[in-house]
């Protein structure tokens, strides 16, 4: 497996203190990406499934607060064969697992069966707009979301908010989710930041992405009106 970054993080990449593996490669090209070095699949170094499993086991005393191992990216599901093997090993060892995904993998529901905590991005309700800013539409993302709701009691949806890209119509998000979301679904807003801007080797195309407190509150109030559960990590 190709990993371009690893380290510990508390609560922001799943519950508790977690060993976070950033897997190299991504099929989206989000113009606001904070990890552009992970896009092409060439950055980082190769590790065997057995090596990563051994490291995870050795870190077990650090998994306090319900922690465990999280796979993010890039897009972790692009390395699905190795990911499934490693998730199986961790599951058999009783180590809590989490993935953070953009929701585009045709194998996501299969992978989900091995995952204790699933975090999925939902960047735009409009497929054409999503394709304009990321290179992919949301057809498979919606299909995966709706199928996951049938299979899981837990699903954490993250919505990055970027001014001028997806902040004009919070009700369109809320209407879609309220038609499908289960009691086990929670939603989190991630206001735009520029933490990855200096890592881009090509033009950084977001010019005025910051969202106001008013915009964020509008999203929060709208989701509450539709009885959608909000969390902050």
PDB file of C-alpha atoms in Angstrom:
ATOM      1  CA  UNK A   1       0.000   0.000   0.000  1.00  0.00           C
ATOM      2  CA  UNK A   2       1.280   3.456  -0.838  1.00  0.00           C
ATOM      3  CA  UNK A   3       1.138   5.840   2.149  1.00  0.00           C
ATOM      4  CA  UNK A   4       2.111   9.505   1.906  1.00  0.00           C
ATOM      5  CA  UNK A   5       1.500  10.455   5.544  1.00  0.00           C
ATOM      6  CA  UNK A   6       0.703   8.873   8.883  1.00  0.00           C
ATOM      7  CA  UNK A   7       0.287  10.076  12.443  1.00  0.00           C
ATOM      8  CA  UNK A   8      -2.064  10.295  15.406  1.00  0.00           C
ATOM      9  CA  UNK A   9      -5.094  12.548  15.655  1.00  0.00           C
ATOM     10  CA  UNK A  10      -7.777  12.796  18.314  1.00  0.00           C
ATOM     11  CA  UNK A  11     -11.494  12.799  17.401  1.00  0.00           C
ATOM     12  CA  UNK A  12     -11.230  14.528  14.009  1.00  0.00           C
ATOM     13  CA  UNK A  13     -10.709  11.331  12.000  1.00  0.00           C
ATOM     14  CA  UNK A  14     -13.202   9.142  13.824  1.00  0.00           C
ATOM     15  CA  UNK A  15     -13.820   8.579  17.533  1.00  0.00           C
ATOM     16  CA  UNK A  16     -11.025   8.689  20.092  1.00  0.00           C
ATOM     17  CA  UNK A  17      -7.291   8.761  19.495  1.00  0.00           C
ATOM     18  CA  UNK A  18      -6.459   7.268  16.130  1.00  0.00           C
ATOM     19  CA  UNK A  19      -3.554   6.169  13.995  1.00  0.00           C
ATOM     20  CA  UNK A  20      -4.310   7.823  10.653  1.00  0.00           C
ATOM     21  CA  UNK A  21      -2.942   6.457   7.389  1.00  0.00           C
ATOM     22  CA  UNK A  22      -3.126   8.777   4.364  1.00  0.00           C
ATOM     23  CA  UNK A  23      -3.277   6.556   1.286  1.00  0.00           C
ATOM     24  CA  UNK A  24      -1.850   7.969  -1.912  1.00  0.00           C
ATOM     25  CA  UNK A  25      -3.988   8.563  -4.992  1.00  0.00           C
ATOM     26  CA  UNK A  26      -7.334  10.246  -5.573  1.00  0.00           C
ATOM     27  CA  UNK A  27      -9.893  10.133  -8.388  1.00  0.00           C
ATOM     28  CA  UNK A  28     -11.204  13.621  -7.613  1.00  0.00           C
ATOM     29  CA  UNK A  29      -9.464  16.906  -8.326  1.00  0.00           C
ATOM     30  CA  UNK A  30     -11.112  19.225  -5.798  1.00  0.00           C
ATOM     31  CA  UNK A  31      -9.794  22.707  -6.430  1.00  0.00           C
ATOM     32  CA  UNK A  32      -9.684  23.373  -2.657  1.00  0.00           C
ATOM     33  CA  UNK A  33      -7.875  20.134  -1.723  1.00  0.00           C
ATOM     34  CA  UNK A  34      -5.682  20.432   1.376  1.00  0.00           C
ATOM     35  CA  UNK A  35      -3.619  17.342   0.459  1.00  0.00           C
ATOM     36  CA  UNK A  36      -2.798  17.872  -3.243  1.00  0.00           C
ATOM     37  CA  UNK A  37       0.410  15.877  -2.809  1.00  0.00           C
ATOM     38  CA  UNK A  38      -1.764  12.804  -2.372  1.00  0.00           C
ATOM     39  CA  UNK A  39      -3.603  13.110  -5.677  1.00  0.00           C
ATOM     40  CA  UNK A  40      -1.368  11.447  -8.235  1.00  0.00           C
ATOM     41  CA  UNK A  41      -0.749   8.177  -6.400  1.00  0.00           C
ATOM     42  CA  UNK A  42       3.019   8.479  -6.674  1.00  0.00           C
ATOM     43  CA  UNK A  43       3.870  10.283  -3.454  1.00  0.00           C
ATOM     44  CA  UNK A  44       4.891   8.496  -0.281  1.00  0.00           C
ATOM     45  CA  UNK A  45       6.290   5.007   0.144  1.00  0.00           C
ATOM     46  CA  UNK A  46       5.150   1.417  -0.320  1.00  0.00           C
ATOM     47  CA  UNK A  47       4.277  -0.791   2.647  1.00  0.00           C
ATOM     48  CA  UNK A  48       2.957  -4.314   2.862  1.00  0.00           C
ATOM     49  CA  UNK A  49      -0.405  -5.044   4.463  1.00  0.00           C
ATOM     50  CA  UNK A  50       1.414  -7.107   7.092  1.00  0.00           C
ATOM     51  CA  UNK A  51       3.745  -4.213   7.943  1.00  0.00           C
ATOM     52  CA  UNK A  52       0.891  -1.747   8.458  1.00  0.00           C
ATOM     53  CA  UNK A  53      -1.007  -4.310  10.518  1.00  0.00           C
ATOM     54  CA  UNK A  54       2.030  -4.856  12.733  1.00  0.00           C
ATOM     55  CA  UNK A  55       2.397  -1.113  13.303  1.00  0.00           C
ATOM     56  CA  UNK A  56      -1.297  -0.833  14.196  1.00  0.00           C
ATOM     57  CA  UNK A  57      -1.033  -3.636  16.738  1.00  0.00           C
ATOM     58  CA  UNK A  58       2.018  -2.022  18.330  1.00  0.00           C
ATOM     59  CA  UNK A  59       0.067   1.246  18.712  1.00  0.00           C
ATOM     60  CA  UNK A  60      -2.819  -0.382  20.536  1.00  0.00           C
ATOM     61  CA  UNK A  61      -2.067   1.315  23.911  1.00  0.00           C
ATOM     62  CA  UNK A  62      -2.584   4.660  22.147  1.00  0.00           C
ATOM     63  CA  UNK A  63      -6.140   3.870  21.037  1.00  0.00           C
ATOM     64  CA  UNK A  64      -7.810   5.504  24.014  1.00  0.00           C
ATOM     65  CA  UNK A  65     -11.258   7.074  23.980  1.00  0.00           C
ATOM     66  CA  UNK A  66     -12.602   4.440  21.613  1.00  0.00           C
ATOM     67  CA  UNK A  67      -9.815   5.046  19.117  1.00  0.00           C
ATOM     68  CA  UNK A  68      -8.287   2.831  16.492  1.00  0.00           C
ATOM     69  CA  UNK A  69      -7.049   3.069  12.900  1.00  0.00           C
ATOM     70  CA  UNK A  70      -8.356   5.447  10.222  1.00  0.00           C
ATOM     71  CA  UNK A  71      -7.698   5.256   6.489  1.00  0.00           C
ATOM     72  CA  UNK A  72      -8.015   8.499   4.571  1.00  0.00           C
ATOM     73  CA  UNK A  73      -6.276  10.059   1.599  1.00  0.00           C
ATOM     74  CA  UNK A  74      -6.117  10.896  -1.077  1.00  0.00           C
ATOM     75  CA  UNK A  75      -8.907   8.404  -1.515  1.00  0.00           C
ATOM     76  CA  UNK A  76      -8.334   5.230   0.481  1.00  0.00           C
ATOM     77  CA  UNK A  77     -10.787   3.105  -1.496  1.00  0.00           C
ATOM     78  CA  UNK A  78      -8.648   3.336  -4.655  1.00  0.00           C
ATOM     79  CA  UNK A  79      -6.385   0.749  -2.998  1.00  0.00           C
ATOM     80  CA  UNK A  80      -9.393  -1.441  -2.279  1.00  0.00           C
ATOM     81  CA  UNK A  81      -7.825  -4.900  -2.517  1.00  0.00           C
ATOM     82  CA  UNK A  82      -5.102  -4.167   0.019  1.00  0.00           C
ATOM     83  CA  UNK A  83      -7.460  -2.062   2.132  1.00  0.00           C
ATOM     84  CA  UNK A  84      -9.929  -4.949   2.435  1.00  0.00           C
ATOM     85  CA  UNK A  85      -7.143  -7.337   3.465  1.00  0.00           C
ATOM     86  CA  UNK A  86      -5.909  -4.926   6.138  1.00  0.00           C
ATOM     87  CA  UNK A  87      -9.411  -4.145   7.422  1.00  0.00           C
ATOM     88  CA  UNK A  88     -10.056  -7.880   7.794  1.00  0.00           C
ATOM     89  CA  UNK A  89      -6.874  -8.302   9.854  1.00  0.00           C
ATOM     90  CA  UNK A  90      -7.746  -5.347  12.076  1.00  0.00           C
ATOM     91  CA  UNK A  91     -11.309  -6.555  12.537  1.00  0.00           C
ATOM     92  CA  UNK A  92     -10.117 -10.025  13.566  1.00  0.00           C
ATOM     93  CA  UNK A  93      -7.735  -8.377  16.027  1.00  0.00           C
ATOM     94  CA  UNK A  94     -10.577  -6.339  17.548  1.00  0.00           C
ATOM     95  CA  UNK A  95      -9.071  -2.991  16.523  1.00  0.00           C
ATOM     96  CA  UNK A  96     -11.595  -0.255  15.731  1.00  0.00           C
ATOM     97  CA  UNK A  97     -11.515   0.874  12.089  1.00  0.00           C
ATOM     98  CA  UNK A  98     -12.612   3.995  10.248  1.00  0.00           C
ATOM     99  CA  UNK A  99     -12.404   5.246   6.676  1.00  0.00           C
ATOM    100  CA  UNK A 100     -12.833   8.743   5.297  1.00  0.00           C
ATOM    101  CA  UNK A 101     -13.997   8.620   1.688  1.00  0.00           C
ATOM    102  CA  UNK A 102     -15.331  10.775  -1.122  1.00  0.00           C
ATOM    103  CA  UNK A 103     -18.027   8.162  -1.671  1.00  0.00           C
ATOM    104  CA  UNK A 104     -17.212   7.295  -5.287  1.00  0.00           C
ATOM    105  CA  UNK A 105     -15.996   3.708  -4.987  1.00  0.00           C
ATOM    106  CA  UNK A 106     -18.217   1.028  -6.558  1.00  0.00           C
ATOM    107  CA  UNK A 107     -16.960  -1.230  -3.744  1.00  0.00           C
ATOM    108  CA  UNK A 108     -17.801   1.156  -0.913  1.00  0.00           C
ATOM    109  CA  UNK A 109     -20.717  -0.874   0.461  1.00  0.00           C
ATOM    110  CA  UNK A 110     -18.542  -3.997   0.442  1.00  0.00           C
ATOM    111  CA  UNK A 111     -15.736  -2.180   2.238  1.00  0.00           C
ATOM    112  CA  UNK A 112     -18.246  -0.675   4.671  1.00  0.00           C
ATOM    113  CA  UNK A 113     -18.991  -4.105   6.133  1.00  0.00           C
ATOM    114  CA  UNK A 114     -15.468  -4.144   7.611  1.00  0.00           C
ATOM    115  CA  UNK A 115     -15.572  -0.577   8.955  1.00  0.00           C
ATOM    116  CA  UNK A 116     -16.715   0.438  12.432  1.00  0.00           C
ATOM    117  CA  UNK A 117     -16.992   4.174  11.723  1.00  0.00           C
ATOM    118  CA  UNK A 118     -17.601   5.562   8.235  1.00  0.00           C
ATOM    119  CA  UNK A 119     -17.076   9.201   7.258  1.00  0.00           C
ATOM    120  CA  UNK A 120     -18.193  10.214   3.768  1.00  0.00           C
ATOM    121  CA  UNK A 121     -17.903  13.564   2.035  1.00  0.00           C
ATOM    122  CA  UNK A 122     -20.892  15.009   0.226  1.00  0.00           C
ATOM    123  CA  UNK A 123     -19.496  18.062  -1.504  1.00  0.00           C
ATOM    124  CA  UNK A 124     -22.425  19.178  -3.654  1.00  0.00           C
ATOM    125  CA  UNK A 125     -26.067  18.251  -4.246  1.00  0.00           C
ATOM    126  CA  UNK A 126     -25.765  19.257  -7.932  1.00  0.00           C
ATOM    127  CA  UNK A 127     -23.899  16.728 -10.075  1.00  0.00           C
ATOM    128  CA  UNK A 128     -22.911  19.178 -12.814  1.00  0.00           C
ATOM    129  CA  UNK A 129     -21.508  21.656 -10.313  1.00  0.00           C
ATOM    130  CA  UNK A 130     -19.606  18.914  -8.513  1.00  0.00           C
ATOM    131  CA  UNK A 131     -18.050  17.771 -11.784  1.00  0.00           C
ATOM    132  CA  UNK A 132     -17.032  21.327 -12.597  1.00  0.00           C
ATOM    133  CA  UNK A 133     -15.034  21.674  -9.380  1.00  0.00           C
ATOM    134  CA  UNK A 134     -13.848  18.103  -8.749  1.00  0.00           C
ATOM    135  CA  UNK A 135     -13.907  16.283 -12.086  1.00  0.00           C
ATOM    136  CA  UNK A 136     -16.633  13.811 -11.025  1.00  0.00           C
ATOM    137  CA  UNK A 137     -20.408  14.038 -10.689  1.00  0.00           C
ATOM    138  CA  UNK A 138     -22.409  12.756  -7.715  1.00  0.00           C
ATOM    139  CA  UNK A 139     -24.441   9.911  -9.260  1.00  0.00           C
ATOM    140  CA  UNK A 140     -22.491   7.101  -7.602  1.00  0.00           C
ATOM    141  CA  UNK A 141     -22.075   9.156  -4.411  1.00  0.00           C
ATOM    142  CA  UNK A 142     -25.847   9.439  -4.009  1.00  0.00           C
ATOM    143  CA  UNK A 143     -26.300   5.774  -4.859  1.00  0.00           C
ATOM    144  CA  UNK A 144     -23.701   4.743  -2.281  1.00  0.00           C
ATOM    145  CA  UNK A 145     -25.190   7.062   0.345  1.00  0.00           C
ATOM    146  CA  UNK A 146     -28.681   5.643  -0.117  1.00  0.00           C
ATOM    147  CA  UNK A 147     -27.403   2.056  -0.094  1.00  0.00           C
ATOM    148  CA  UNK A 148     -25.241   2.606   2.985  1.00  0.00           C
ATOM    149  CA  UNK A 149     -28.278   3.822   4.900  1.00  0.00           C
ATOM    150  CA  UNK A 150     -29.835   0.388   4.384  1.00  0.00           C
ATOM    151  CA  UNK A 151     -26.729  -1.424   5.608  1.00  0.00           C
ATOM    152  CA  UNK A 152     -25.352   0.687   8.452  1.00  0.00           C
ATOM    153  CA  UNK A 153     -26.575   2.034  11.766  1.00  0.00           C
ATOM    154  CA  UNK A 154     -23.858   4.713  11.651  1.00  0.00           C
ATOM    155  CA  UNK A 155     -22.901   7.189   8.929  1.00  0.00           C
ATOM    156  CA  UNK A 156     -21.058  10.494   9.289  1.00  0.00           C
ATOM    157  CA  UNK A 157     -21.532  12.902   6.367  1.00  0.00           C
ATOM    158  CA  UNK A 158     -19.135  15.818   5.983  1.00  0.00           C
ATOM    159  CA  UNK A 159     -19.980  18.837   3.839  1.00  0.00           C
ATOM    160  CA  UNK A 160     -17.107  21.204   3.038  1.00  0.00           C
ATOM    161  CA  UNK A 161     -18.497  24.710   2.650  1.00  0.00           C
ATOM    162  CA  UNK A 162     -16.735  26.838   0.034  1.00  0.00           C
ATOM    163  CA  UNK A 163     -18.015  30.281  -0.821  1.00  0.00           C
ATOM    164  CA  UNK A 164     -19.122  30.585  -4.431  1.00  0.00           C
ATOM    165  CA  UNK A 165     -19.100  26.828  -4.958  1.00  0.00           C
ATOM    166  CA  UNK A 166     -21.725  25.173  -2.759  1.00  0.00           C
ATOM    167  CA  UNK A 167     -23.065  27.691  -0.231  1.00  0.00           C
ATOM    168  CA  UNK A 168     -25.975  29.263  -2.138  1.00  0.00           C
ATOM    169  CA  UNK A 169     -28.697  26.748  -1.341  1.00  0.00           C
ATOM    170  CA  UNK A 170     -28.532  24.964   2.033  1.00  0.00           C
ATOM    171  CA  UNK A 171     -32.144  23.847   1.628  1.00  0.00           C
ATOM    172  CA  UNK A 172     -31.268  21.795  -1.453  1.00  0.00           C
ATOM    173  CA  UNK A 173     -28.794  19.804   0.657  1.00  0.00           C
ATOM    174  CA  UNK A 174     -31.268  19.463   3.517  1.00  0.00           C
ATOM    175  CA  UNK A 175     -34.189  18.381   1.328  1.00  0.00           C
ATOM    176  CA  UNK A 176     -32.157  15.601  -0.247  1.00  0.00           C
ATOM    177  CA  UNK A 177     -30.799  14.309   3.052  1.00  0.00           C
ATOM    178  CA  UNK A 178     -34.105  14.532   4.891  1.00  0.00           C
ATOM    179  CA  UNK A 179     -35.705  12.307   2.257  1.00  0.00           C
ATOM    180  CA  UNK A 180     -33.197   9.545   3.012  1.00  0.00           C
ATOM    181  CA  UNK A 181     -31.265  10.015   6.257  1.00  0.00           C
ATOM    182  CA  UNK A 182     -31.698   7.535   9.092  1.00  0.00           C
ATOM    183  CA  UNK A 183     -31.488   8.095  12.851  1.00  0.00           C
ATOM    184  CA  UNK A 184     -27.875   6.917  12.726  1.00  0.00           C
ATOM    185  CA  UNK A 185     -26.785   9.600  10.263  1.00  0.00           C
ATOM    186  CA  UNK A 186     -24.965  12.715  11.484  1.00  0.00           C
ATOM    187  CA  UNK A 187     -23.820  15.740   9.512  1.00  0.00           C
ATOM    188  CA  UNK A 188     -20.809  18.000   9.926  1.00  0.00           C
ATOM    189  CA  UNK A 189     -19.970  21.250   8.141  1.00  0.00           C
ATOM    190  CA  UNK A 190     -16.333  21.995   7.329  1.00  0.00           C
ATOM    191  CA  UNK A 191     -15.906  25.716   6.585  1.00  0.00           C
ATOM    192  CA  UNK A 192     -13.279  26.458   3.939  1.00  0.00           C
ATOM    193  CA  UNK A 193      -9.646  26.944   4.947  1.00  0.00           C
ATOM    194  CA  UNK A 194      -6.386  27.450   3.039  1.00  0.00           C
ATOM    195  CA  UNK A 195      -4.190  24.982   4.951  1.00  0.00           C
ATOM    196  CA  UNK A 196      -3.157  23.209   1.739  1.00  0.00           C
ATOM    197  CA  UNK A 197      -2.794  26.242  -0.515  1.00  0.00           C
ATOM    198  CA  UNK A 198       0.998  26.459  -0.314  1.00  0.00           C
ATOM    199  CA  UNK A 199       1.359  22.772  -1.231  1.00  0.00           C
ATOM    200  CA  UNK A 200      -0.151  23.217  -4.694  1.00  0.00           C
ATOM    201  CA  UNK A 201       2.430  23.083  -7.504  1.00  0.00           C
ATOM    202  CA  UNK A 202      -0.131  24.296 -10.041  1.00  0.00           C
ATOM    203  CA  UNK A 203      -2.495  27.262  -9.850  1.00  0.00           C
ATOM    204  CA  UNK A 204      -4.659  27.349  -6.743  1.00  0.00           C
ATOM    205  CA  UNK A 205      -8.037  28.258  -8.231  1.00  0.00           C
ATOM    206  CA  UNK A 206     -10.118  29.136  -5.164  1.00  0.00           C
ATOM    207  CA  UNK A 207     -10.043  32.922  -4.873  1.00  0.00           C
ATOM    208  CA  UNK A 208     -12.627  33.793  -2.222  1.00  0.00           C
ATOM    209  CA  UNK A 209     -13.611  30.556  -0.515  1.00  0.00           C
ATOM    210  CA  UNK A 210     -14.060  31.645   3.096  1.00  0.00           C
ATOM    211  CA  UNK A 211     -17.593  31.434   4.462  1.00  0.00           C
ATOM    212  CA  UNK A 212     -19.098  33.910   6.874  1.00  0.00           C
ATOM    213  CA  UNK A 213     -20.488  33.072  10.294  1.00  0.00           C
ATOM    214  CA  UNK A 214     -23.894  33.997   8.888  1.00  0.00           C
ATOM    215  CA  UNK A 215     -23.580  31.445   6.077  1.00  0.00           C
ATOM    216  CA  UNK A 216     -22.562  28.707   8.481  1.00  0.00           C
ATOM    217  CA  UNK A 217     -25.449  29.541  10.815  1.00  0.00           C
ATOM    218  CA  UNK A 218     -27.839  29.477   7.861  1.00  0.00           C
ATOM    219  CA  UNK A 219     -26.745  25.924   7.040  1.00  0.00           C
ATOM    220  CA  UNK A 220     -27.012  24.861  10.675  1.00  0.00           C
ATOM    221  CA  UNK A 221     -30.470  26.380  11.109  1.00  0.00           C
ATOM    222  CA  UNK A 222     -31.725  24.868   7.861  1.00  0.00           C
ATOM    223  CA  UNK A 223     -30.534  21.375   8.763  1.00  0.00           C
ATOM    224  CA  UNK A 224     -32.148  21.685  12.195  1.00  0.00           C
ATOM    225  CA  UNK A 225     -35.460  22.678  10.613  1.00  0.00           C
ATOM    226  CA  UNK A 226     -35.277  19.434   8.621  1.00  0.00           C
ATOM    227  CA  UNK A 227     -34.459  17.467  11.803  1.00  0.00           C
ATOM    228  CA  UNK A 228     -30.978  16.479  10.616  1.00  0.00           C
ATOM    229  CA  UNK A 229     -28.471  15.764  13.365  1.00  0.00           C
ATOM    230  CA  UNK A 230     -25.393  18.019  13.444  1.00  0.00           C
ATOM    231  CA  UNK A 231     -22.053  17.320  15.121  1.00  0.00           C
ATOM    232  CA  UNK A 232     -18.702  19.098  15.423  1.00  0.00           C
ATOM    233  CA  UNK A 233     -15.340  17.348  15.716  1.00  0.00           C
TER     234      UNK A 233
END
